[in-house]
């Protein structure tokens, strides 16, 4: 997984970009790079390896830059070599680009820019983008992105800056690679994940798929790709604190998160048992619809699927409903047969798991009711579902899931109990007893 960060504002930004990249290190990567605008020129440094090495390479240089972007790369197209590390510059040095994701049609795009006279320095898919943008650029980055975007197939989030627009970063995304904007005092941040700038601001705005976000120190403007008036986007207060992105005295994030399980489970169950009653607010189905469910299909990937396997036992045992748990990446290619009374539970910690999202879309197209179980407010699965049940585990940084896994099981336990209750399979006092036990 790669990480992206960008900054525009009054501060010297080199170190805050490097710090942000370090905060994204937990995601794993193989190379890293930075580009800074200084004295009217785009200055770039890149390396294979850690952010600490990049920091050494950059040294005391570019200390006055107030516009910049950084990247940690997880190679998909082109080997792990410095020439393939992001950011990429246009041949005239005017534009810089970095990306998280993949261009599926990169062979065609690379051939096209090469035929148009651009020299390719790397073996990546991403580099084609900077040359396409260079051809489309007439002094307005938003317009250039608008022209190039329809040419791009795949899934991606990218940032672009120009030496001719010294306080501006423009970005867009398609499919699941995330982008989040941070609003400071006359300064703006953008990153793939909140921890990258959470020590600087907690005021955030989410970037929707297929729109252009235009960052200036004074704020972000969200433009529809097709043109027309800018859309309003609420500024939200991030619900995570910076402590969650730090290890708090533990040797690893994973160890810290293992110890956070009692709290994660308690918060997940929390309000849902009140006055001796079980409430599943947000589930998006009426009690009558839930009582009428004939089959449950749990779709998820990896650890979330394992939580689903536990959920299957509970739903079958308590609610007496036929339940399957299937890996989303396989299920989406089957010709699954649905009854309109099938309930699909889609579980994704991050809410961005591509195969789970695709499975949800399919299930809804075929008429099933889909409920997302996720840990991240406003994430992609929440927009693709009829209802959402949140685990309340807080940000999970460890790649091997711990507290989110147990919180998912806690939540599935509540779903099983609610289904059992509505179908008169468990008496209220037994539900209350299990609730107390939890
Ligand atoms: N596909 C791009 C590359 O290999 C970006 C990979 C990433 O998301 O880090 O350079």
Short mmCIF file of C-alpha atoms and ligand atoms in Angstrom, two decimals:
data_model
loop_
_atom_site.label_atom_id
_atom_site.label_comp_id
_atom_site.label_asym_id
_atom_site.label_seq_id
_atom_site.Cartn_x
_atom_site.Cartn_y
_atom_site.Cartn_z
CA UNK A 1 0.00 0.00 0.00
CA UNK A 2 1.31 3.41 -0.72
CA UNK A 3 0.92 6.69 1.12
CA UNK A 4 0.47 10.19 -0.21
CA UNK A 5 0.75 13.57 1.45
CA UNK A 6 0.61 17.13 0.13
CA UNK A 7 0.81 20.59 1.73
CA UNK A 8 0.15 24.18 0.73
CA UNK A 9 0.40 27.06 3.16
CA UNK A 10 2.68 29.51 4.92
CA UNK A 11 4.91 26.99 6.71
CA UNK A 12 8.21 25.58 5.51
CA UNK A 13 6.83 22.16 4.68
CA UNK A 14 9.74 19.80 4.01
CA UNK A 15 9.80 18.34 7.50
CA UNK A 16 6.07 18.11 7.93
CA UNK A 17 5.88 16.13 4.69
CA UNK A 18 8.68 13.80 5.82
CA UNK A 19 6.98 13.43 9.24
CA UNK A 20 3.72 12.64 7.48
CA UNK A 21 5.41 9.99 5.37
CA UNK A 22 6.83 8.43 8.51
CA UNK A 23 3.34 8.27 9.96
CA UNK A 24 2.27 6.36 6.86
CA UNK A 25 5.18 3.93 7.13
CA UNK A 26 3.11 1.33 8.95
CA UNK A 27 1.33 0.62 5.67
CA UNK A 28 4.47 -0.90 4.23
CA UNK A 29 6.27 0.31 1.14
CA UNK A 30 9.47 -0.11 -0.81
CA UNK A 31 10.53 3.38 -1.94
CA UNK A 32 9.80 6.96 -1.10
CA UNK A 33 10.12 10.43 -2.60
CA UNK A 34 9.34 14.11 -2.15
CA UNK A 35 8.94 17.15 -4.39
CA UNK A 36 9.16 20.73 -3.12
CA UNK A 37 8.69 24.03 -4.88
CA UNK A 38 11.63 26.30 -4.14
CA UNK A 39 12.84 29.39 -5.99
CA UNK A 40 10.31 28.72 -8.73
CA UNK A 41 11.63 25.20 -9.43
CA UNK A 42 10.32 21.75 -8.55
CA UNK A 43 13.03 19.99 -6.52
CA UNK A 44 12.70 16.25 -6.24
CA UNK A 45 14.45 13.59 -4.16
CA UNK A 46 13.71 9.87 -4.25
CA UNK A 47 15.14 6.66 -2.91
CA UNK A 48 14.51 2.98 -2.49
CA UNK A 49 14.10 2.26 1.22
CA UNK A 50 12.93 4.12 4.28
CA UNK A 51 11.80 7.67 4.90
CA UNK A 52 14.82 8.06 7.22
CA UNK A 53 17.04 7.55 4.17
CA UNK A 54 15.06 10.10 2.19
CA UNK A 55 15.44 12.53 5.08
CA UNK A 56 19.21 12.11 4.89
CA UNK A 57 19.27 12.64 1.14
CA UNK A 58 17.20 15.82 1.39
CA UNK A 59 19.32 17.04 4.31
CA UNK A 60 19.21 20.80 4.78
CA UNK A 61 18.05 21.46 1.23
CA UNK A 62 14.78 23.09 0.23
CA UNK A 63 14.11 24.38 3.71
CA UNK A 64 12.12 27.37 2.54
CA UNK A 65 9.60 25.48 0.34
CA UNK A 66 5.94 26.09 1.19
CA UNK A 67 4.36 23.77 -1.33
CA UNK A 68 5.21 20.09 -1.58
CA UNK A 69 4.12 16.48 -1.83
CA UNK A 70 5.52 13.15 -0.65
CA UNK A 71 4.95 9.50 -1.53
CA UNK A 72 5.69 6.03 -0.22
CA UNK A 73 5.51 3.48 -3.02
CA UNK A 74 4.41 -0.14 -3.10
CA UNK A 75 5.51 -1.13 -6.59
CA UNK A 76 2.90 -2.60 -8.91
CA UNK A 77 4.24 -1.56 -12.33
CA UNK A 78 8.01 -1.37 -12.64
CA UNK A 79 10.51 -2.83 -10.21
CA UNK A 80 11.74 -1.41 -6.94
CA UNK A 81 14.26 1.07 -8.33
CA UNK A 82 14.89 4.72 -7.66
CA UNK A 83 13.91 5.69 -11.20
CA UNK A 84 10.47 4.14 -10.55
CA UNK A 85 9.92 5.96 -7.26
CA UNK A 86 7.41 8.82 -7.25
CA UNK A 87 7.05 11.78 -7.74
CA UNK A 88 7.43 12.04 -11.52
CA UNK A 89 8.26 15.27 -13.31
CA UNK A 90 7.28 16.37 -16.78
CA UNK A 91 10.24 16.67 -19.16
CA UNK A 92 10.11 20.47 -18.97
CA UNK A 93 10.14 20.33 -15.15
CA UNK A 94 6.84 22.21 -14.93
CA UNK A 95 4.61 19.54 -13.37
CA UNK A 96 5.03 16.90 -10.67
CA UNK A 97 2.72 13.95 -10.05
CA UNK A 98 2.39 11.11 -7.58
CA UNK A 99 -0.18 8.34 -7.37
CA UNK A 100 -1.59 5.53 -5.28
CA UNK A 101 -3.12 2.82 -7.46
CA UNK A 102 -2.95 1.37 -10.93
CA UNK A 103 -3.65 2.44 -14.51
CA UNK A 104 -4.96 -0.68 -16.26
CA UNK A 105 -4.39 0.87 -19.70
CA UNK A 106 -0.81 1.91 -18.95
CA UNK A 107 0.68 0.15 -22.01
CA UNK A 108 -1.44 2.24 -24.33
CA UNK A 109 -0.84 5.44 -22.32
CA UNK A 110 2.91 4.97 -22.22
CA UNK A 111 3.02 4.29 -25.97
CA UNK A 112 0.97 7.40 -26.62
CA UNK A 113 3.10 9.81 -24.58
CA UNK A 114 6.24 8.30 -26.00
CA UNK A 115 4.91 8.77 -29.57
CA UNK A 116 4.17 12.39 -28.62
CA UNK A 117 7.85 12.95 -27.91
CA UNK A 118 8.00 12.58 -24.11
CA UNK A 119 10.98 10.77 -22.67
CA UNK A 120 10.01 8.11 -20.14
CA UNK A 121 12.52 7.66 -17.35
CA UNK A 122 10.72 4.86 -15.48
CA UNK A 123 8.91 1.59 -16.07
CA UNK A 124 5.79 2.65 -14.16
CA UNK A 125 2.19 3.21 -15.12
CA UNK A 126 2.17 6.52 -13.23
CA UNK A 127 4.75 8.32 -15.32
CA UNK A 128 2.45 8.36 -18.35
CA UNK A 129 0.13 10.59 -16.33
CA UNK A 130 2.58 13.43 -15.84
CA UNK A 131 3.21 13.61 -19.60
CA UNK A 132 -0.51 13.47 -20.44
CA UNK A 133 -1.07 16.30 -17.99
CA UNK A 134 1.84 18.27 -19.44
CA UNK A 135 0.20 18.08 -22.88
CA UNK A 136 -3.17 19.15 -21.49
CA UNK A 137 -1.83 21.91 -19.22
CA UNK A 138 -2.46 25.51 -20.20
CA UNK A 139 -1.86 27.14 -16.84
CA UNK A 140 -4.81 25.66 -14.92
CA UNK A 141 -4.27 22.32 -13.20
CA UNK A 142 -7.98 21.70 -12.68
CA UNK A 143 -8.63 21.99 -16.41
CA UNK A 144 -5.69 19.72 -17.21
CA UNK A 145 -6.98 17.03 -14.82
CA UNK A 146 -10.45 17.36 -16.28
CA UNK A 147 -9.09 16.70 -19.76
CA UNK A 148 -6.92 13.75 -18.84
CA UNK A 149 -9.18 11.94 -16.36
CA UNK A 150 -11.44 10.24 -18.96
CA UNK A 151 -8.34 8.61 -20.44
CA UNK A 152 -7.43 6.82 -17.21
CA UNK A 153 -8.68 3.29 -16.51
CA UNK A 154 -8.08 1.55 -13.21
CA UNK A 155 -8.22 2.65 -9.62
CA UNK A 156 -6.16 5.51 -8.31
CA UNK A 157 -5.73 8.66 -6.29
CA UNK A 158 -3.21 11.19 -7.52
CA UNK A 159 -1.86 14.64 -6.69
CA UNK A 160 -0.39 17.13 -9.16
CA UNK A 161 1.38 20.45 -8.70
CA UNK A 162 2.91 22.99 -11.09
CA UNK A 163 5.81 25.39 -10.68
CA UNK A 164 3.57 27.98 -12.39
CA UNK A 165 0.89 27.76 -9.69
CA UNK A 166 3.00 28.13 -6.56
CA UNK A 167 0.31 27.67 -3.91
CA UNK A 168 -1.86 24.98 -5.49
CA UNK A 169 -2.23 21.18 -5.33
CA UNK A 170 -4.92 19.47 -7.39
CA UNK A 171 -6.04 15.90 -6.81
CA UNK A 172 -8.61 13.34 -7.85
CA UNK A 173 -9.47 9.73 -7.17
CA UNK A 174 -11.30 6.79 -8.79
CA UNK A 175 -12.54 3.64 -7.00
CA UNK A 176 -11.09 2.77 -3.62
CA UNK A 177 -7.75 4.54 -3.11
CA UNK A 178 -8.68 7.08 -0.45
CA UNK A 179 -7.90 10.79 -0.08
CA UNK A 180 -8.66 13.02 2.85
CA UNK A 181 -8.22 16.79 3.10
CA UNK A 182 -7.07 18.54 6.28
CA UNK A 183 -7.92 22.19 6.88
CA UNK A 184 -5.54 24.25 9.02
CA UNK A 185 -5.07 27.99 9.70
CA UNK A 186 -4.55 29.34 6.16
CA UNK A 187 -3.00 26.05 5.16
CA UNK A 188 -4.24 22.80 3.67
CA UNK A 189 -3.15 19.20 3.81
CA UNK A 190 -4.12 16.21 1.73
CA UNK A 191 -3.20 12.59 2.36
CA UNK A 192 -4.27 9.04 1.78
CA UNK A 193 -4.77 8.57 5.51
CA UNK A 194 -5.57 10.84 8.38
CA UNK A 195 -2.60 9.95 10.62
CA UNK A 196 -0.33 11.68 8.10
CA UNK A 197 -1.45 15.11 9.34
CA UNK A 198 -3.49 14.44 12.45
CA UNK A 199 -0.89 16.18 14.65
CA UNK A 200 -1.49 19.39 12.65
CA UNK A 201 -5.24 19.53 12.17
CA UNK A 202 -8.34 17.52 12.97
CA UNK A 203 -10.63 19.43 10.61
CA UNK A 204 -11.17 17.09 7.67
CA UNK A 205 -13.04 16.91 4.38
CA UNK A 206 -13.54 13.72 2.38
CA UNK A 207 -12.82 13.52 -1.32
CA UNK A 208 -15.47 11.70 -3.35
CA UNK A 209 -14.68 9.47 -6.27
CA UNK A 210 -14.58 11.25 -9.63
CA UNK A 211 -14.33 14.82 -8.39
CA UNK A 212 -11.42 17.25 -8.48
CA UNK A 213 -10.17 18.77 -5.27
CA UNK A 214 -8.42 22.08 -5.66
CA UNK A 215 -6.24 23.04 -2.68
CA UNK A 216 -5.06 26.54 -1.89
CA UNK A 217 -3.91 27.78 1.51
CA UNK A 218 -7.31 29.42 1.97
CA UNK A 219 -9.27 26.19 1.51
CA UNK A 220 -10.31 23.31 -0.70
CA UNK A 221 -12.74 23.59 -3.60
CA UNK A 222 -14.48 20.43 -4.78
CA UNK A 223 -15.23 20.51 -8.51
CA UNK A 224 -17.45 18.02 -10.33
CA UNK A 225 -15.40 16.28 -13.02
CA UNK A 226 -17.97 17.17 -15.67
CA UNK A 227 -17.71 20.90 -14.89
CA UNK A 228 -20.22 23.30 -13.37
CA UNK A 229 -20.41 24.86 -9.93
CA UNK A 230 -18.27 23.68 -7.03
CA UNK A 231 -19.96 21.38 -4.50
CA UNK A 232 -20.14 22.14 -0.79
CA UNK A 233 -18.29 19.70 1.38
CA UNK A 234 -18.76 19.69 5.13
CA UNK A 235 -15.72 20.13 7.34
CA UNK A 236 -15.80 17.39 9.97
CA UNK A 237 -13.90 16.98 13.20
CA UNK A 238 -11.79 13.81 13.00
CA UNK A 239 -12.89 11.37 15.67
CA UNK A 240 -9.39 9.93 16.05
CA UNK A 241 -6.79 11.62 18.21
CA UNK A 242 -3.10 11.73 17.42
CA UNK A 243 -2.38 9.30 20.24
CA UNK A 244 -3.99 6.56 18.19
CA UNK A 245 -1.34 7.07 15.53
CA UNK A 246 1.44 6.69 18.08
CA UNK A 247 2.58 3.65 19.94
CA UNK A 248 1.93 4.97 23.46
CA UNK A 249 4.85 3.14 25.06
CA UNK A 250 4.23 -0.19 23.34
CA UNK A 251 6.85 -1.75 21.15
CA UNK A 252 4.50 -2.10 18.18
CA UNK A 253 1.09 -0.81 17.10
CA UNK A 254 -0.18 -4.36 17.10
CA UNK A 255 0.72 -4.92 20.73
CA UNK A 256 -0.92 -1.62 21.66
CA UNK A 257 -4.06 -2.59 19.77
CA UNK A 258 -4.22 -6.02 21.38
CA UNK A 259 -4.33 -4.22 24.73
CA UNK A 260 -7.05 -1.90 23.46
CA UNK A 261 -9.48 -4.76 22.91
CA UNK A 262 -11.51 -4.46 26.13
CA UNK A 263 -12.25 -0.84 25.29
CA UNK A 264 -12.95 -1.57 21.59
CA UNK A 265 -15.40 -4.34 22.46
CA UNK A 266 -17.07 -2.32 25.22
CA UNK A 267 -17.51 0.67 22.92
CA UNK A 268 -18.86 -1.52 20.13
CA UNK A 269 -21.49 -3.10 22.38
CA UNK A 270 -21.92 0.06 24.49
CA UNK A 271 -25.09 1.94 23.68
CA UNK A 272 -26.55 -0.91 21.73
CA UNK A 273 -27.70 -2.62 24.90
CA UNK A 274 -29.75 -0.07 26.73
CA UNK A 275 -32.57 -0.49 29.23
CA UNK A 276 -32.12 -4.24 28.93
CA UNK A 277 -32.98 -3.98 25.23
CA UNK A 278 -30.91 -4.51 22.13
CA UNK A 279 -30.90 -1.72 19.52
CA UNK A 280 -29.23 -1.90 16.12
CA UNK A 281 -29.59 1.71 15.03
CA UNK A 282 -28.47 2.30 11.48
CA UNK A 283 -29.08 -1.24 10.25
CA UNK A 284 -31.29 0.14 7.48
CA UNK A 285 -33.93 -2.62 7.59
CA UNK A 286 -37.20 -2.52 9.47
CA UNK A 287 -37.84 -5.03 12.23
CA UNK A 288 -40.35 -6.70 9.92
CA UNK A 289 -37.74 -7.01 7.17
CA UNK A 290 -35.18 -8.40 9.59
CA UNK A 291 -37.67 -10.90 10.97
CA UNK A 292 -38.40 -12.03 7.44
CA UNK A 293 -34.79 -12.76 6.44
CA UNK A 294 -34.51 -16.29 5.04
CA UNK A 295 -30.83 -16.44 4.35
CA UNK A 296 -27.74 -14.55 5.41
CA UNK A 297 -24.69 -14.15 3.24
CA UNK A 298 -21.55 -12.77 4.84
CA UNK A 299 -19.00 -11.42 2.36
CA UNK A 300 -15.59 -10.22 3.41
CA UNK A 301 -11.88 -10.71 2.84
CA UNK A 302 -9.03 -11.81 5.07
CA UNK A 303 -9.47 -11.26 8.78
CA UNK A 304 -12.96 -9.83 8.37
CA UNK A 305 -14.02 -13.09 6.72
CA UNK A 306 -12.78 -14.97 9.78
CA UNK A 307 -14.98 -12.79 11.96
CA UNK A 308 -17.78 -13.67 9.54
CA UNK A 309 -17.14 -17.39 10.04
CA UNK A 310 -17.74 -16.91 13.77
CA UNK A 311 -20.84 -14.85 12.99
CA UNK A 312 -22.19 -17.67 10.86
CA UNK A 313 -22.16 -20.07 13.82
CA UNK A 314 -23.99 -17.59 15.99
CA UNK A 315 -26.65 -16.65 13.44
CA UNK A 316 -27.35 -20.29 12.63
CA UNK A 317 -27.46 -21.35 16.25
CA UNK A 318 -29.48 -18.52 17.71
CA UNK A 319 -31.58 -17.23 14.82
CA UNK A 320 -31.91 -20.50 12.92
CA UNK A 321 -31.20 -18.82 9.57
CA UNK A 322 -29.16 -20.54 6.85
CA UNK A 323 -25.92 -18.56 6.72
CA UNK A 324 -22.95 -18.64 4.40
CA UNK A 325 -19.66 -16.81 4.75
CA UNK A 326 -17.75 -16.32 1.53
CA UNK A 327 -14.59 -14.60 0.45
CA UNK A 328 -15.67 -11.54 -1.50
CA UNK A 329 -13.00 -11.90 -4.17
CA UNK A 330 -14.41 -15.32 -5.15
CA UNK A 331 -18.04 -14.67 -4.50
CA UNK A 332 -18.18 -11.73 -6.91
CA UNK A 333 -17.31 -14.06 -9.78
CA UNK A 334 -19.99 -16.61 -8.95
CA UNK A 335 -23.52 -16.55 -10.25
CA UNK A 336 -24.96 -16.37 -6.79
CA UNK A 337 -28.70 -16.96 -6.55
CA UNK A 338 -30.70 -14.58 -4.42
CA UNK A 339 -34.01 -14.58 -2.76
CA UNK A 340 -35.21 -11.02 -2.07
CA UNK A 341 -35.19 -12.06 1.58
CA UNK A 342 -31.43 -12.59 1.55
CA UNK A 343 -29.51 -10.33 3.93
CA UNK A 344 -25.92 -9.60 2.93
CA UNK A 345 -23.52 -8.60 5.68
CA UNK A 346 -20.39 -7.05 4.19
CA UNK A 347 -17.52 -6.69 6.63
CA UNK A 348 -14.52 -4.44 6.02
CA UNK A 349 -12.42 -2.84 8.74
CA UNK A 350 -11.21 0.00 6.51
CA UNK A 351 -14.42 0.20 4.54
CA UNK A 352 -12.33 0.38 1.37
CA UNK A 353 -11.73 -3.32 0.54
CA UNK A 354 -12.17 -3.43 -3.22
CA UNK A 355 -13.53 -6.97 -3.59
CA UNK A 356 -15.99 -6.50 -0.74
CA UNK A 357 -17.22 -3.29 -2.34
CA UNK A 358 -17.67 -5.01 -5.70
CA UNK A 359 -19.56 -7.88 -4.02
CA UNK A 360 -21.86 -5.39 -2.29
CA UNK A 361 -22.66 -3.65 -5.54
CA UNK A 362 -23.50 -6.97 -7.18
CA UNK A 363 -25.69 -8.08 -4.29
CA UNK A 364 -27.65 -4.84 -4.39
CA UNK A 365 -28.08 -5.03 -8.15
CA UNK A 366 -29.58 -8.47 -7.62
CA UNK A 367 -32.03 -7.13 -5.08
CA UNK A 368 -30.50 -8.19 -1.76
CA UNK A 369 -30.42 -5.92 1.28
CA UNK A 370 -26.85 -5.09 2.17
CA UNK A 371 -25.59 -4.03 5.59
CA UNK A 372 -21.99 -2.86 5.94
CA UNK A 373 -19.97 -3.58 9.06
CA UNK A 374 -16.98 -1.27 9.21
CA UNK A 375 -14.74 0.68 11.53
CA UNK A 376 -14.35 3.82 9.43
CA UNK A 377 -17.01 6.51 9.31
CA UNK A 378 -17.91 7.69 5.84
CA UNK A 379 -15.77 5.02 4.14
CA UNK A 380 -16.73 3.61 0.73
CA UNK A 381 -18.75 0.64 2.07
CA UNK A 382 -21.00 2.99 4.01
CA UNK A 383 -22.09 4.56 0.75
CA UNK A 384 -22.68 1.24 -0.97
CA UNK A 385 -25.02 -0.23 1.68
CA UNK A 386 -28.64 -0.02 2.81
CA UNK A 387 -27.47 0.26 6.39
CA UNK A 388 -24.25 0.53 8.37
CA UNK A 389 -23.19 -0.92 11.70
CA UNK A 390 -19.96 0.53 13.04
CA UNK A 391 -17.46 -1.26 15.18
CA UNK A 392 -16.11 1.32 17.57
CA UNK A 393 -12.54 0.13 17.82
CA UNK A 394 -10.76 3.36 16.86
CA UNK A 395 -8.13 3.57 14.18
CA UNK A 396 -6.32 0.26 13.68
CA UNK A 397 -2.80 0.60 12.38
CA UNK A 398 -1.46 -2.93 12.76
CA UNK A 399 -1.83 -4.69 9.44
CA UNK A 400 -2.61 -7.95 11.24
CA UNK A 401 -6.00 -7.09 12.73
CA UNK A 402 -6.62 -7.56 16.44
CA UNK A 403 -9.04 -5.18 18.13
CA UNK A 404 -11.09 -4.72 14.96
CA UNK A 405 -11.41 -8.48 14.57
CA UNK A 406 -12.76 -8.98 18.07
CA UNK A 407 -14.98 -5.91 17.76
CA UNK A 408 -16.42 -7.36 14.53
CA UNK A 409 -17.23 -10.59 16.37
CA UNK A 410 -18.88 -8.59 19.16
CA UNK A 411 -21.02 -6.77 16.61
CA UNK A 412 -21.95 -9.95 14.74
CA UNK A 413 -23.00 -11.41 18.09
CA UNK A 414 -25.44 -8.54 18.47
CA UNK A 415 -26.74 -9.04 14.93
CA UNK A 416 -27.30 -12.74 15.65
CA UNK A 417 -29.11 -11.91 18.88
CA UNK A 418 -31.33 -9.33 17.22
CA UNK A 419 -32.30 -11.72 14.43
CA UNK A 420 -33.02 -14.41 17.03
CA UNK A 421 -35.15 -12.05 19.07
CA UNK A 422 -37.19 -10.83 16.11
CA UNK A 423 -37.84 -14.38 14.97
CA UNK A 424 -38.88 -15.45 18.46
CA UNK A 425 -36.05 -17.95 18.59
CA UNK A 426 -34.65 -16.68 21.88
CA UNK A 427 -36.73 -15.35 24.76
CA UNK A 428 -36.07 -11.76 25.87
CA UNK A 429 -34.60 -12.83 29.21
CA UNK A 430 -32.06 -15.07 27.45
CA UNK A 431 -31.10 -12.17 25.13
CA UNK A 432 -30.70 -9.91 28.15
CA UNK A 433 -28.61 -12.57 29.90
CA UNK A 434 -26.28 -12.92 26.90
CA UNK A 435 -26.09 -9.13 26.76
CA UNK A 436 -25.00 -8.98 30.39
CA UNK A 437 -22.50 -11.73 29.70
CA UNK A 438 -21.01 -9.72 26.84
N1 LIG B 1 1.21 1.76 -9.74
C1 LIG B 1 2.12 2.71 -9.18
C2 LIG B 1 3.54 2.21 -9.24
O1 LIG B 1 3.82 1.05 -9.26
C3 LIG B 1 1.75 3.14 -7.77
C4 LIG B 1 1.81 2.03 -6.77
C5 LIG B 1 1.44 2.52 -5.38
O2 LIG B 1 0.22 2.69 -5.11
O3 LIG B 1 2.34 2.70 -4.54
O4 LIG B 1 4.42 3.00 -9.26
#
